[in-house]
Short mmCIF file of C-alpha atoms in Angstrom, two decimals:
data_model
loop_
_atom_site.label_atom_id
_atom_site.label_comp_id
_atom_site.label_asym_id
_atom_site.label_seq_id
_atom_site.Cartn_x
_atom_site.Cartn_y
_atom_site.Cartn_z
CA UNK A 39 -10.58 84.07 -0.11
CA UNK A 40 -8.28 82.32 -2.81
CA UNK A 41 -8.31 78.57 -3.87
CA UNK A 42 -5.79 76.50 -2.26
CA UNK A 43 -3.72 74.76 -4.95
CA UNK A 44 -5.40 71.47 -6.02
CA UNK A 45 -2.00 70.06 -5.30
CA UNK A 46 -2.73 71.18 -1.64
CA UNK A 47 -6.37 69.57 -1.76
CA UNK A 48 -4.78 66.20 -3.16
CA UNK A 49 -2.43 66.53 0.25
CA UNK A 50 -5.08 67.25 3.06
CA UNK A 51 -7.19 64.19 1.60
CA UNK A 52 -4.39 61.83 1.63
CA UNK A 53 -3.57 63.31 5.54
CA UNK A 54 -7.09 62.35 6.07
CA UNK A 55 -6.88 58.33 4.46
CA UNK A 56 -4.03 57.98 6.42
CA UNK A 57 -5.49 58.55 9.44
CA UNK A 58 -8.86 56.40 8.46
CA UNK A 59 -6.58 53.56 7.91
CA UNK A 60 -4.35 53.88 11.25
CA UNK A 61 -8.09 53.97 13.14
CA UNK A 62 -8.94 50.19 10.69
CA UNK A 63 -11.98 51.66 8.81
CA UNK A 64 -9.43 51.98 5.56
CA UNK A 65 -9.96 54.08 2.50
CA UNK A 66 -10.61 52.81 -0.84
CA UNK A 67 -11.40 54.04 -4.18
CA UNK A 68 -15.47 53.88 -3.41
CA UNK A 69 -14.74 55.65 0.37
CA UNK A 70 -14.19 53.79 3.45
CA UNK A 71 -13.53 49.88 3.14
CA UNK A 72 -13.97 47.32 6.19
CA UNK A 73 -17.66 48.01 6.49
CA UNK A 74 -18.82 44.53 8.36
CA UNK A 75 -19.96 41.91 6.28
CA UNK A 76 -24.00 40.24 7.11
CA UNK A 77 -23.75 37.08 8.59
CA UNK A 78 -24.64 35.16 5.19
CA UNK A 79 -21.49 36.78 3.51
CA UNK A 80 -19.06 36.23 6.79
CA UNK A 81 -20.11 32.37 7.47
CA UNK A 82 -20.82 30.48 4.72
CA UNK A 83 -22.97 27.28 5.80
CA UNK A 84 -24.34 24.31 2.84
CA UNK A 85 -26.52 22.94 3.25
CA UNK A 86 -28.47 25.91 2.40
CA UNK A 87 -30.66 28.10 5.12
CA UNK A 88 -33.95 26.76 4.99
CA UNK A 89 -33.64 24.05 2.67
CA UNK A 90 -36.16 20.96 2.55
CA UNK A 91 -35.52 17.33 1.09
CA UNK A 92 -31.38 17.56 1.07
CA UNK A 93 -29.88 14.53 -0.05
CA UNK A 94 -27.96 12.51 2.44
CA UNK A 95 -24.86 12.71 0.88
CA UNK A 96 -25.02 16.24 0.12
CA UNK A 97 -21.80 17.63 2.34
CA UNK A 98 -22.31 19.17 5.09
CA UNK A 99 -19.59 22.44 5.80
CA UNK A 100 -19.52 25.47 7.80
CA UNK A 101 -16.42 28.51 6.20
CA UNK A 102 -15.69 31.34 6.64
CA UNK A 103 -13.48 33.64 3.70
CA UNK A 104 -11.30 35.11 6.05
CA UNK A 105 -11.32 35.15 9.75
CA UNK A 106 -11.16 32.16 12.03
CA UNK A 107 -14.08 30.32 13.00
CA UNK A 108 -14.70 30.12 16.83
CA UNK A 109 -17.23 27.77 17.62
CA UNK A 110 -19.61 25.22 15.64
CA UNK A 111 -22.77 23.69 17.01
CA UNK A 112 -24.78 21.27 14.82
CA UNK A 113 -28.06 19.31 16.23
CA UNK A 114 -29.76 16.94 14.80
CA UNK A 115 -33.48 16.30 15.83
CA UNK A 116 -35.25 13.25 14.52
CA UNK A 117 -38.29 11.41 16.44
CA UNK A 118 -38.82 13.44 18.88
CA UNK A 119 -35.02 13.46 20.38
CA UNK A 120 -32.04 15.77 19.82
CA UNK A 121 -28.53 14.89 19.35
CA UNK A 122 -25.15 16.86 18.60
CA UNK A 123 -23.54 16.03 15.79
CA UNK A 124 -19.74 15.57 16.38
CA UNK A 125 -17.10 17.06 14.16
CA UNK A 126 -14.04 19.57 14.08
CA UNK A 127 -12.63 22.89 12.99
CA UNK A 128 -9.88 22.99 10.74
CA UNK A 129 -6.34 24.09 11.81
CA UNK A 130 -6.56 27.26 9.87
CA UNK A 131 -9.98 27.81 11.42
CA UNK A 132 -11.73 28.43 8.09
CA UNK A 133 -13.78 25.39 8.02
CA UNK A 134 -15.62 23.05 10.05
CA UNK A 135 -16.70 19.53 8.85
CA UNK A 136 -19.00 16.56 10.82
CA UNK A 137 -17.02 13.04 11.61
CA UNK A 138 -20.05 11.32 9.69
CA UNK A 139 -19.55 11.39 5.79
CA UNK A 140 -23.14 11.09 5.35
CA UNK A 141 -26.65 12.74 6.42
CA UNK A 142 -28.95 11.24 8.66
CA UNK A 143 -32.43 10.34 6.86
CA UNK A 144 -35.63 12.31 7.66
CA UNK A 145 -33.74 14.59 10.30
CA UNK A 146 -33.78 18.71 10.91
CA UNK A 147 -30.48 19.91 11.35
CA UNK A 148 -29.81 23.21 12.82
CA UNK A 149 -26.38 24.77 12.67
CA UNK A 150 -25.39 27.57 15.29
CA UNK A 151 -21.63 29.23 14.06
CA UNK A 152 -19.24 31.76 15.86
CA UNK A 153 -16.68 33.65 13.75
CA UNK A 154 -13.92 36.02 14.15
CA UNK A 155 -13.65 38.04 10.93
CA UNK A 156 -10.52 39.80 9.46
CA UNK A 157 -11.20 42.70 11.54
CA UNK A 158 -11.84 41.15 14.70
CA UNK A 159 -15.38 41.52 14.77
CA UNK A 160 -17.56 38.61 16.41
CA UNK A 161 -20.28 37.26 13.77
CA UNK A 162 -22.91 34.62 14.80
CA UNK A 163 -24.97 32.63 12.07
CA UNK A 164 -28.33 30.39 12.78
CA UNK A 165 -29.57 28.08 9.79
CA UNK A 166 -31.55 25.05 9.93
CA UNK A 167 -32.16 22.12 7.04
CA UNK A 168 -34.30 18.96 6.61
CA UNK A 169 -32.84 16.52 5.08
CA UNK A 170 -34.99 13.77 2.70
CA UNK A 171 -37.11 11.06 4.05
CA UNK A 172 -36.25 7.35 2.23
CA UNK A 173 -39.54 5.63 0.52
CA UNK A 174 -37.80 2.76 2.09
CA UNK A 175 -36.93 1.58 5.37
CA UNK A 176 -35.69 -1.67 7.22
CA UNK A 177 -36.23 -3.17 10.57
CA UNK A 178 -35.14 -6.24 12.14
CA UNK A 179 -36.97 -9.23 14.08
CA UNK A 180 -35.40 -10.48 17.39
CA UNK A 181 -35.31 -13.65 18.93
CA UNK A 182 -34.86 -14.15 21.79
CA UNK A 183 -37.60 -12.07 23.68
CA UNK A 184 -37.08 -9.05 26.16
CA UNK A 185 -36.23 -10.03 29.45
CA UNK A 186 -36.43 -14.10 28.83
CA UNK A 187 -34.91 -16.55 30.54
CA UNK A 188 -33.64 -18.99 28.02
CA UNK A 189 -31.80 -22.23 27.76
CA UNK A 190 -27.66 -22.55 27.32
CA UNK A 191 -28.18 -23.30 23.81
CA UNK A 192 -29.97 -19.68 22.77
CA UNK A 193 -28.84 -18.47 19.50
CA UNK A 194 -29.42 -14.96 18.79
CA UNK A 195 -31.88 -14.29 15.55
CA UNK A 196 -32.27 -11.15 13.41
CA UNK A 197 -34.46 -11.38 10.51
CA UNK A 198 -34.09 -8.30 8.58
CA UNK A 199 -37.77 -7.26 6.50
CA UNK A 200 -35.69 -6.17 3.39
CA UNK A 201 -32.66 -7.91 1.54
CA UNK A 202 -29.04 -6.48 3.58
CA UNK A 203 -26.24 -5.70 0.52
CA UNK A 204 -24.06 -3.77 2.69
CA UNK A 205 -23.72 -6.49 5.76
CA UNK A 206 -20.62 -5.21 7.29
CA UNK A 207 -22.63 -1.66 7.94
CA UNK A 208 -25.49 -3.79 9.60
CA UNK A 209 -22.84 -6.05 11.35
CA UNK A 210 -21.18 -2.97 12.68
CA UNK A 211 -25.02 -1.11 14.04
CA UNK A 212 -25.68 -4.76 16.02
CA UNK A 213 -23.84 -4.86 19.65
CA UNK A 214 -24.19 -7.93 21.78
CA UNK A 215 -22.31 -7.58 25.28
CA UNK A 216 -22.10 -10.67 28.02
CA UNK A 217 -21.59 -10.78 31.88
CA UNK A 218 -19.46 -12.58 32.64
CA UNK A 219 -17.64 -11.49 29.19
CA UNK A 220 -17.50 -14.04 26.52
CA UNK A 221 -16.66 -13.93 22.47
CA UNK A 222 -20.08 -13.77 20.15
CA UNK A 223 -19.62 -14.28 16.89
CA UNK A 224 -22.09 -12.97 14.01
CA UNK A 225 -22.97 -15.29 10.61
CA UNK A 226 -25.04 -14.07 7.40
CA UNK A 227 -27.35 -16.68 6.16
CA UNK A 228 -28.48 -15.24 2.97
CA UNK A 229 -29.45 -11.51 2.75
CA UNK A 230 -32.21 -11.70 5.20
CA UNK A 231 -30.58 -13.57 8.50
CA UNK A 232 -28.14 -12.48 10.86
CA UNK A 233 -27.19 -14.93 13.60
CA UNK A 234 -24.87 -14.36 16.69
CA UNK A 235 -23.55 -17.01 19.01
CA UNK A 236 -20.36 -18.04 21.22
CA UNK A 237 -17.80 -20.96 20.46
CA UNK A 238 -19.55 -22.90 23.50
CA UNK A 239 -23.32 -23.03 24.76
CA UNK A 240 -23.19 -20.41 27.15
CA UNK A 241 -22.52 -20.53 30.48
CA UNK A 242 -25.59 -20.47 33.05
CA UNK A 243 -26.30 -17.04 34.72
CA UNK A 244 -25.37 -14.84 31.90
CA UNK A 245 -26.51 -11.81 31.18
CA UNK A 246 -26.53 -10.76 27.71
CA UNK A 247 -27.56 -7.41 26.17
CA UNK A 248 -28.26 -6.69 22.07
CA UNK A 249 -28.46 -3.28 20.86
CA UNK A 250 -29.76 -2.56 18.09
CA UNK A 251 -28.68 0.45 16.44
CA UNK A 252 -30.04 0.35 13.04
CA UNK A 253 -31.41 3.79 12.73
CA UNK A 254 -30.17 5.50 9.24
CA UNK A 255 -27.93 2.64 8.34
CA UNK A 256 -28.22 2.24 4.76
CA UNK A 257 -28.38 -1.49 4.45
CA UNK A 258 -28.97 -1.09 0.17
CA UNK A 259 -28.95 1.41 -1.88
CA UNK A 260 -32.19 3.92 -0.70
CA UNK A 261 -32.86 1.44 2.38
CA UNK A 262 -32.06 2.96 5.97
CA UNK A 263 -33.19 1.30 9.47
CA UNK A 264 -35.91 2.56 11.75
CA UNK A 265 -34.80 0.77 14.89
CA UNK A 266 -32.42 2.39 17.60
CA UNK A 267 -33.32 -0.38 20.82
CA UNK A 268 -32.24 -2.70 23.01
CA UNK A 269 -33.04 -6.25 24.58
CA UNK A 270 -31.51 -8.43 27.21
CA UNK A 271 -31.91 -12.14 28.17
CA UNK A 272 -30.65 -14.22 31.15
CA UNK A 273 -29.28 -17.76 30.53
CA UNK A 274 -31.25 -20.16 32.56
CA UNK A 275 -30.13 -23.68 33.84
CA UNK A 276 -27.67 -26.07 31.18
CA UNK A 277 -30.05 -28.79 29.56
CA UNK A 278 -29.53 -31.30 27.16
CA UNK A 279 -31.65 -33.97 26.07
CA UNK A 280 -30.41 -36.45 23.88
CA UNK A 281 -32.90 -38.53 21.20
CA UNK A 282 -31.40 -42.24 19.97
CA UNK A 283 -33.64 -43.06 16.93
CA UNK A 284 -31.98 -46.84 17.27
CA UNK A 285 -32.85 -47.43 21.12
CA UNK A 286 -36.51 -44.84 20.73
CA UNK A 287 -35.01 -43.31 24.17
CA UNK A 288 -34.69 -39.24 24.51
CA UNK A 289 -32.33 -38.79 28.02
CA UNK A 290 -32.40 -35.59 29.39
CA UNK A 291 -29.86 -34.16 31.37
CA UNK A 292 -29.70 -30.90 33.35
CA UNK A 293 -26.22 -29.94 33.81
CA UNK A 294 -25.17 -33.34 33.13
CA UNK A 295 -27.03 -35.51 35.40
CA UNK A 296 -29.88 -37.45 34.32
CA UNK A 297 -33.27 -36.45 34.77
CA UNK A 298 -35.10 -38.83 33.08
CA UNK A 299 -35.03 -41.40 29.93
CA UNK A 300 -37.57 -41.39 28.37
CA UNK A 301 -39.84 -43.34 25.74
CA UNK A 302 -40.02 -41.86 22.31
CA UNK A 303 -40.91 -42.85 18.86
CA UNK A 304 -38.96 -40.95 15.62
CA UNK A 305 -39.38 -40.35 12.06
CA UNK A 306 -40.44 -43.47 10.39
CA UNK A 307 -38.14 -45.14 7.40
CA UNK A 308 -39.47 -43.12 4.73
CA UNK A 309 -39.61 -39.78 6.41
CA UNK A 310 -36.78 -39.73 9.02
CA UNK A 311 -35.81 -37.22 11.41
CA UNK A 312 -32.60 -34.98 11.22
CA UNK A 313 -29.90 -35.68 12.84
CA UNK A 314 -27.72 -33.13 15.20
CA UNK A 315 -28.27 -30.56 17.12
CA UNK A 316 -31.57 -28.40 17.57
CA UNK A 317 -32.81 -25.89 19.46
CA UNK A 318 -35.91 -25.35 21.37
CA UNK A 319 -37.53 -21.85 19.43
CA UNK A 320 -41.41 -22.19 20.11
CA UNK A 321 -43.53 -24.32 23.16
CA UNK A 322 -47.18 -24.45 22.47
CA UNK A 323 -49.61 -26.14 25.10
CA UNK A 324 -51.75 -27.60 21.78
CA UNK A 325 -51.19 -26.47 18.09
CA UNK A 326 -52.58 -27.52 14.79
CA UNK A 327 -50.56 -29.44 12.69
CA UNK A 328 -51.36 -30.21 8.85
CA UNK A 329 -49.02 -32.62 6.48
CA UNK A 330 -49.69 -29.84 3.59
CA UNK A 331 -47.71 -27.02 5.39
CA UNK A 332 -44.68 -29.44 5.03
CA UNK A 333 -44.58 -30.85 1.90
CA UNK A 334 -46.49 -34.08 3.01
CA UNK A 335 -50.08 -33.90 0.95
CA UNK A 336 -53.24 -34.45 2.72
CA UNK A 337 -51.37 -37.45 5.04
CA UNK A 338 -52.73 -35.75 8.06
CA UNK A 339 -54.61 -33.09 10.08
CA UNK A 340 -54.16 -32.89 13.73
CA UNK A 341 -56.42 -29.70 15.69
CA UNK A 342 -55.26 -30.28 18.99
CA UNK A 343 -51.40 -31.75 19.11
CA UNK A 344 -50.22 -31.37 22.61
CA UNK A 345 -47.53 -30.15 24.50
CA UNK A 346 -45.64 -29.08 21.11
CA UNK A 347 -42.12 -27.82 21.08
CA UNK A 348 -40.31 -26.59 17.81
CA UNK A 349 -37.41 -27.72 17.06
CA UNK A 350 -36.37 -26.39 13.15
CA UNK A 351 -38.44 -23.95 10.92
CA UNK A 352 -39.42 -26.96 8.41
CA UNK A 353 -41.74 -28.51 10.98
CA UNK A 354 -39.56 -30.72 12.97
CA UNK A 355 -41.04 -30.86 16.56
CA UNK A 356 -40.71 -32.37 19.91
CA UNK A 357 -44.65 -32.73 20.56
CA UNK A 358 -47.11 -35.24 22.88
CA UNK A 359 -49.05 -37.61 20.70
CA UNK A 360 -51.99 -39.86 21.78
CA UNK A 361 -53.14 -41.41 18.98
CA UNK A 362 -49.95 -43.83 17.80
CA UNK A 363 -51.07 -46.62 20.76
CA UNK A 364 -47.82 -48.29 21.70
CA UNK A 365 -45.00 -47.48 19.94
CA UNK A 366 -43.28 -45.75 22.48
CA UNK A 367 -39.75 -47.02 22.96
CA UNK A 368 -40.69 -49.82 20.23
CA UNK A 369 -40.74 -48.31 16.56
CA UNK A 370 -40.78 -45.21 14.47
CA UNK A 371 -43.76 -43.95 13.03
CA UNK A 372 -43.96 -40.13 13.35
CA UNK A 373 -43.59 -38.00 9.30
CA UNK A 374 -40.06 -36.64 11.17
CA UNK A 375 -40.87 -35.42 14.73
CA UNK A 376 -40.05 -37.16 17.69
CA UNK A 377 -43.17 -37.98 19.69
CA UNK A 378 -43.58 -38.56 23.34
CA UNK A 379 -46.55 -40.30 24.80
CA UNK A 380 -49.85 -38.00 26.09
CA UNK A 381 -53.15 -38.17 26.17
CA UNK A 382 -55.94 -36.05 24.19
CA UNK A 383 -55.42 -32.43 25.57
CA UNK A 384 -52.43 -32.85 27.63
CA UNK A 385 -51.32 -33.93 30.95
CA UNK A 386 -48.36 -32.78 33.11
CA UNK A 387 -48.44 -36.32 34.56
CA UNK A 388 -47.28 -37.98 30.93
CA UNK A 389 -43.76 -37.86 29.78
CA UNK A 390 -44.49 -35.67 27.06
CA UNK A 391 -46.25 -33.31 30.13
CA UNK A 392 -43.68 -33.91 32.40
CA UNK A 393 -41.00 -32.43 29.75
CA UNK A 394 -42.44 -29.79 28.44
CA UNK A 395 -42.87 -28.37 31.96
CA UNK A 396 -38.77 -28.73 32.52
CA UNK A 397 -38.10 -27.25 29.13
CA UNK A 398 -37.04 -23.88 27.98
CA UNK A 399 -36.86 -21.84 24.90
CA UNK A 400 -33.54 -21.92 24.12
CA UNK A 401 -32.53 -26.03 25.56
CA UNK A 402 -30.54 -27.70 23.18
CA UNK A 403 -32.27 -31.05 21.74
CA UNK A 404 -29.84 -33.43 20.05
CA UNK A 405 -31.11 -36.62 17.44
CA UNK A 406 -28.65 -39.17 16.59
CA UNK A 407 -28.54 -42.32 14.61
CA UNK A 408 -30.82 -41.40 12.59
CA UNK A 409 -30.78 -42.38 8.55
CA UNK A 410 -30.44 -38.65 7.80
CA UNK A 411 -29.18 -36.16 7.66
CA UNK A 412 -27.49 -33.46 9.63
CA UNK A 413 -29.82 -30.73 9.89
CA UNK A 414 -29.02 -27.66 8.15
CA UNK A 415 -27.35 -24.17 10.06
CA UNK A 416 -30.30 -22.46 9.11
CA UNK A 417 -32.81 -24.52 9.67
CA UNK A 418 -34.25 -23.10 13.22
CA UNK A 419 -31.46 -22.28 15.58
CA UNK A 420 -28.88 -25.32 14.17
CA UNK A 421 -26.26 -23.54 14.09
CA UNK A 422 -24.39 -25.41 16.78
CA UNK A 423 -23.71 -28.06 14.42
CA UNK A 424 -21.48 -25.47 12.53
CA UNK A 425 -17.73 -25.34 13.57
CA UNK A 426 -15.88 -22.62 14.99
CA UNK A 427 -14.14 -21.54 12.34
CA UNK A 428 -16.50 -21.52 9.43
CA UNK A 429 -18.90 -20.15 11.95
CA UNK A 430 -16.89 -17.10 12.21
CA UNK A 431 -16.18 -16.72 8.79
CA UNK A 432 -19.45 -15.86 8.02
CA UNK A 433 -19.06 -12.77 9.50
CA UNK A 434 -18.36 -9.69 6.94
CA UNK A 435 -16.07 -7.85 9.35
CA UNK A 436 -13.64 -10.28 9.90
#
């Protein structure tokens, strides 16, 4: 047979490209083109498949170099629970990023993706990712207790166990909610101390709920929370009892009628008691109390003080004494409590017995006419004696 013209051979393989291309497998100079791309090629995913210890701001991002991305599923599993983390596909459908700019702390991620690609063939990619555990973490202590029933004048306490720089991100993770509905208002003492109250006491019967969700949020540099949890109190019955260092009277009131006046005896000349308003934070049936612990020497050492209620955190209490004989409603003696008469190991029957069993954590004790001072915001629960407005300016949101 002859040889058909190489001319002819150049035409019968360009008869046969053409027809490649019309069926989309294509022709190129290395043979056919189009072949489909692995999964790793097709949908590009950082961080990295497998990868241990990622940095939390590393970005997270799912591509693709041509196609259009279909779906995106991201979970994050940390302690035990599993949680999809939100986010979107871009307009073009090329990339898809997470709402969160940052990486959760000590989590596995895993990362399910869904692509068209340029030839219309589906592509799924599976890669997982741990991201790095901090050296440091945060949590935060809670007053009041789960489930308490507490007096109108309850200020809610966080103290945080490492210094907060970034407050408004703490602010932010701490939710307080009221029924009926009412306005609570955070305020930073310090670094440590994050206080929330209302304008008002609150009103008897509330509910109130505080969640706490502190988990990952970096509160300093390298410092995330470990707490995701929540706590609810009930407000109680309104009282008030009102001390007059002058007339050595305390006259309690429960929703503004008198229960009682009683006899009391305050903080002598040269150690008097604050003045304004406190609030009730500990009740002990007998405590120890030493002069040393509060700057007062070796003055005294009492094992058994009865019927003890706190009042600030520098040692002012509300407490029974039996061991000042008469000076009841006569003088003051005490080193800056107020005293009420008992007797050696307590009895409900004497008025410092008799008021500790009406009292709550949480009722609002108020000293006047004292030769002191006003006790300070921080010292206990005294906020109250804060007004509204510089009350709420110690919030870092607002």
């Amino acid at each position: 047979m002859r040889r058909a013209p190489r001319t002819a051979m150049s035409l019968v393989a360009l008869v046969l490209c053409g027809f490649l291309l019309a069926t989309t497998a294509g022709c190129g100079p290395d043979g056919l083109v189009g072949e489909p791309r692995s999964p790793k090629d097709a949908i590009r995913v950082t961080p990295d498949d497998s990868a241990r210890d990622v940095p939390l701001d590393e970005r997270l991002l799912v591509r693709v170099p041509g196609g259009r991305l279909e779906s995106v599923r991201v979970v994050r599993s940390q302690d035990a629970g599993r949680r999809p983390v939100p986010g979107r596909i871009s307009a073009d459908g090329l990339s898809w990023e997470p709402a969160a700019k940052r990486l959760a702390p000590a989590a596995a991620y895993t990362v399910d993706a869904l692509a068209l690609d340029g030839h219309g063939r589906r592509i799924a990619r599976h890669t997982t990712f741990r991201t790095r555990v901090p050296e440091e973490r945060f949590i935060a202590y809670s007053a009041p207790e789960n489930r308490a029933t507490v007096g109108t004048g309850t200020i809610v306490s966080l103290e945080f166990s490492r210094p907060v720089t970034d407050r408004a991100a703490v602010e932010r993770a701490v939710r307080i909610t009221a029924e009926p509905p009412v306005e609570v208002v955070p305020h930073w003492f310090g670094k440590e101390r994050l206080d929330l109250r209302p304008e008002k006491y609150w009103r008897p019967g509330t509910k109130v709920t505080v969640a706490l969700r502190l988990r990952d949020v970096e509160a300093a540099p390298g410092v995330y929370g470990l707490q995701d949890r929540t706590f609810g109190f009930t407000v109680g019955r309104e009282q008030i009892s009102v001390v007059d260092a002058v007339r050595h009277t305390m006259t309690v009131r429960r929703s503004g009628d008198v229960l009682a006046t009683l006899p009391i005896t305050a903080g002598a000349p040269e150690s008097t008691t604050y003045n304004g308003l406190m609030v009730v934070t500990e009740m002990h049936e007998t405590t120890r109390m030493n002069s040393r612990t509060v700057g007062f020497g070796g003055e005294y050492d009492i094992p058994d003080v009865p019927h003890a209620i706190r009042l600030t955190s520098s040692g002012t209490f509300l407490h029974g004494n039996y061991w000042a004989g008469g000076v009841f409603g006569k003088t003051n003696v005490s080193h800056g409590c107020v005293g009420l008469r008992d007797v050696k190991g307590g009895s409900p029957s004497t008025p410092a017995g008799w008021f500790f069993d009406r009292t709550l954590i949480g009722d609002v004790v108020e000293v006047r006419g004292s030769d002191d001072g006003t006790v300070a915001a921080d010292n206990g629960l005294g906020g109250w004696n804060m007004g509204w407005d510089e009350w709420r300016a110690g919030s870092a949101v607002r």
